């Protein structure tokens, strides 16, 4: 799931202390900063500042019913915002810092602006592993609300240039951590008393969760869109996308996998973690190419392949 620490240290070095202090000051005065995490780039703001949160929604063109994830430096900070039962504590201890978001009931004195949770009684909390984001949390002393740093409904950014391209003139200061390691958004798990439900598949797989809790996730009811970012069409390029394509049609930009070469190969060796890292970059490249259509080779559904296929299905949905 994660690479060597040397790689992470390299990323941290891309941006110096001065820039982190400048970014922290911007956040403290209610501004926005785009910041790398181990999953995708986030558009961060002080979660307790209603004006700053309104600016996140405006910049992304995000519907106000779609709540934000709040990023915290550690589990003690998380407990100021959300109520952690035994199961939540266990998952946080095992997977934090890392690409797991926990949806738990809000504390009675939860200080985040109401718009962050879009009127829900629950809050989505994540303790990110990326050293730049961790440094920003420590330096600013803030709990940072941060959705992915792209226009609502678009492809999540895994490189600084994706942020610039997606947000255009509205792009704020970007802390450059190079490409994101996991490349796919965090797994979202809602705690349901002594059980849990996977609201969004991600780098922490269903198998990882089962092994660590000794429990299978509750079924999705499918009736209610509880994580509204899970609307059918999401992560969508501007061009039509064809899935499970064994070969390209003329006019198609072809994204391959393993032995199936293409204009872009997600992983020549057929490694699913590598494919996840490259997935959004491949969609950004396909969108920017001169080909009017996109086709993608079949990707196995095991492990993190579940999250990859989830994002692909949404990329291929029209609305
Ligand atoms: O990896 C990630 O999670 C990235 C990085 C930046 O941390 N963030 C991210 O945020 O993907 P965003 O806003 O693109 O997706 C957040 C998802 C949405 O689907 C939203 O509906 C869901 O989290 N969410 C937030 N609060 C929730 C809550 N209280 N209950 C259920 N779902 C919630
Ligand atoms: Mg997003």
PDB file of C-alpha atoms and ligand atoms in Angstrom, residues 40 60 62 147-150 153-154 156 185 200 234-235, ligand 2:
ATOM      1  CA  UNK A  40      -4.962  12.957  -3.637  1.00  0.00           C
ATOM      2  CA  UNK A  60     -15.171  23.679  -6.208  1.00  0.00           C
ATOM      3  CA  UNK A  62     -19.683  21.787  -4.851  1.00  0.00           C
ATOM      4  CA  UNK A 147     -12.125  17.897  -0.153  1.00  0.00           C
ATOM      5  CA  UNK A 148     -10.196  16.805  -3.212  1.00  0.00           C
ATOM      6  CA  UNK A 149      -8.793  19.908  -4.947  1.00  0.00           C
ATOM      7  CA  UNK A 150     -10.775  19.639  -8.185  1.00  0.00           C
ATOM      8  CA  UNK A 153     -17.651  16.037 -10.263  1.00  0.00           C
ATOM      9  CA  UNK A 154     -14.256  16.207 -11.994  1.00  0.00           C
ATOM     10  CA  UNK A 156      -9.329  14.084  -8.446  1.00  0.00           C
ATOM     11  CA  UNK A 185      -9.201   8.782  -2.293  1.00  0.00           C
ATOM     12  CA  UNK A 200     -16.439   4.558  -0.351  1.00  0.00           C
ATOM     13  CA  UNK A 234     -18.247  11.470 -10.435  1.00  0.00           C
ATOM     14  CA  UNK A 235     -14.546  11.596 -11.193  1.00  0.00           C
TER      15      UNK A 235
HETATM   16 MG1  LIG B   2     -13.682  14.541  -4.405  1.00  0.00          MG
END
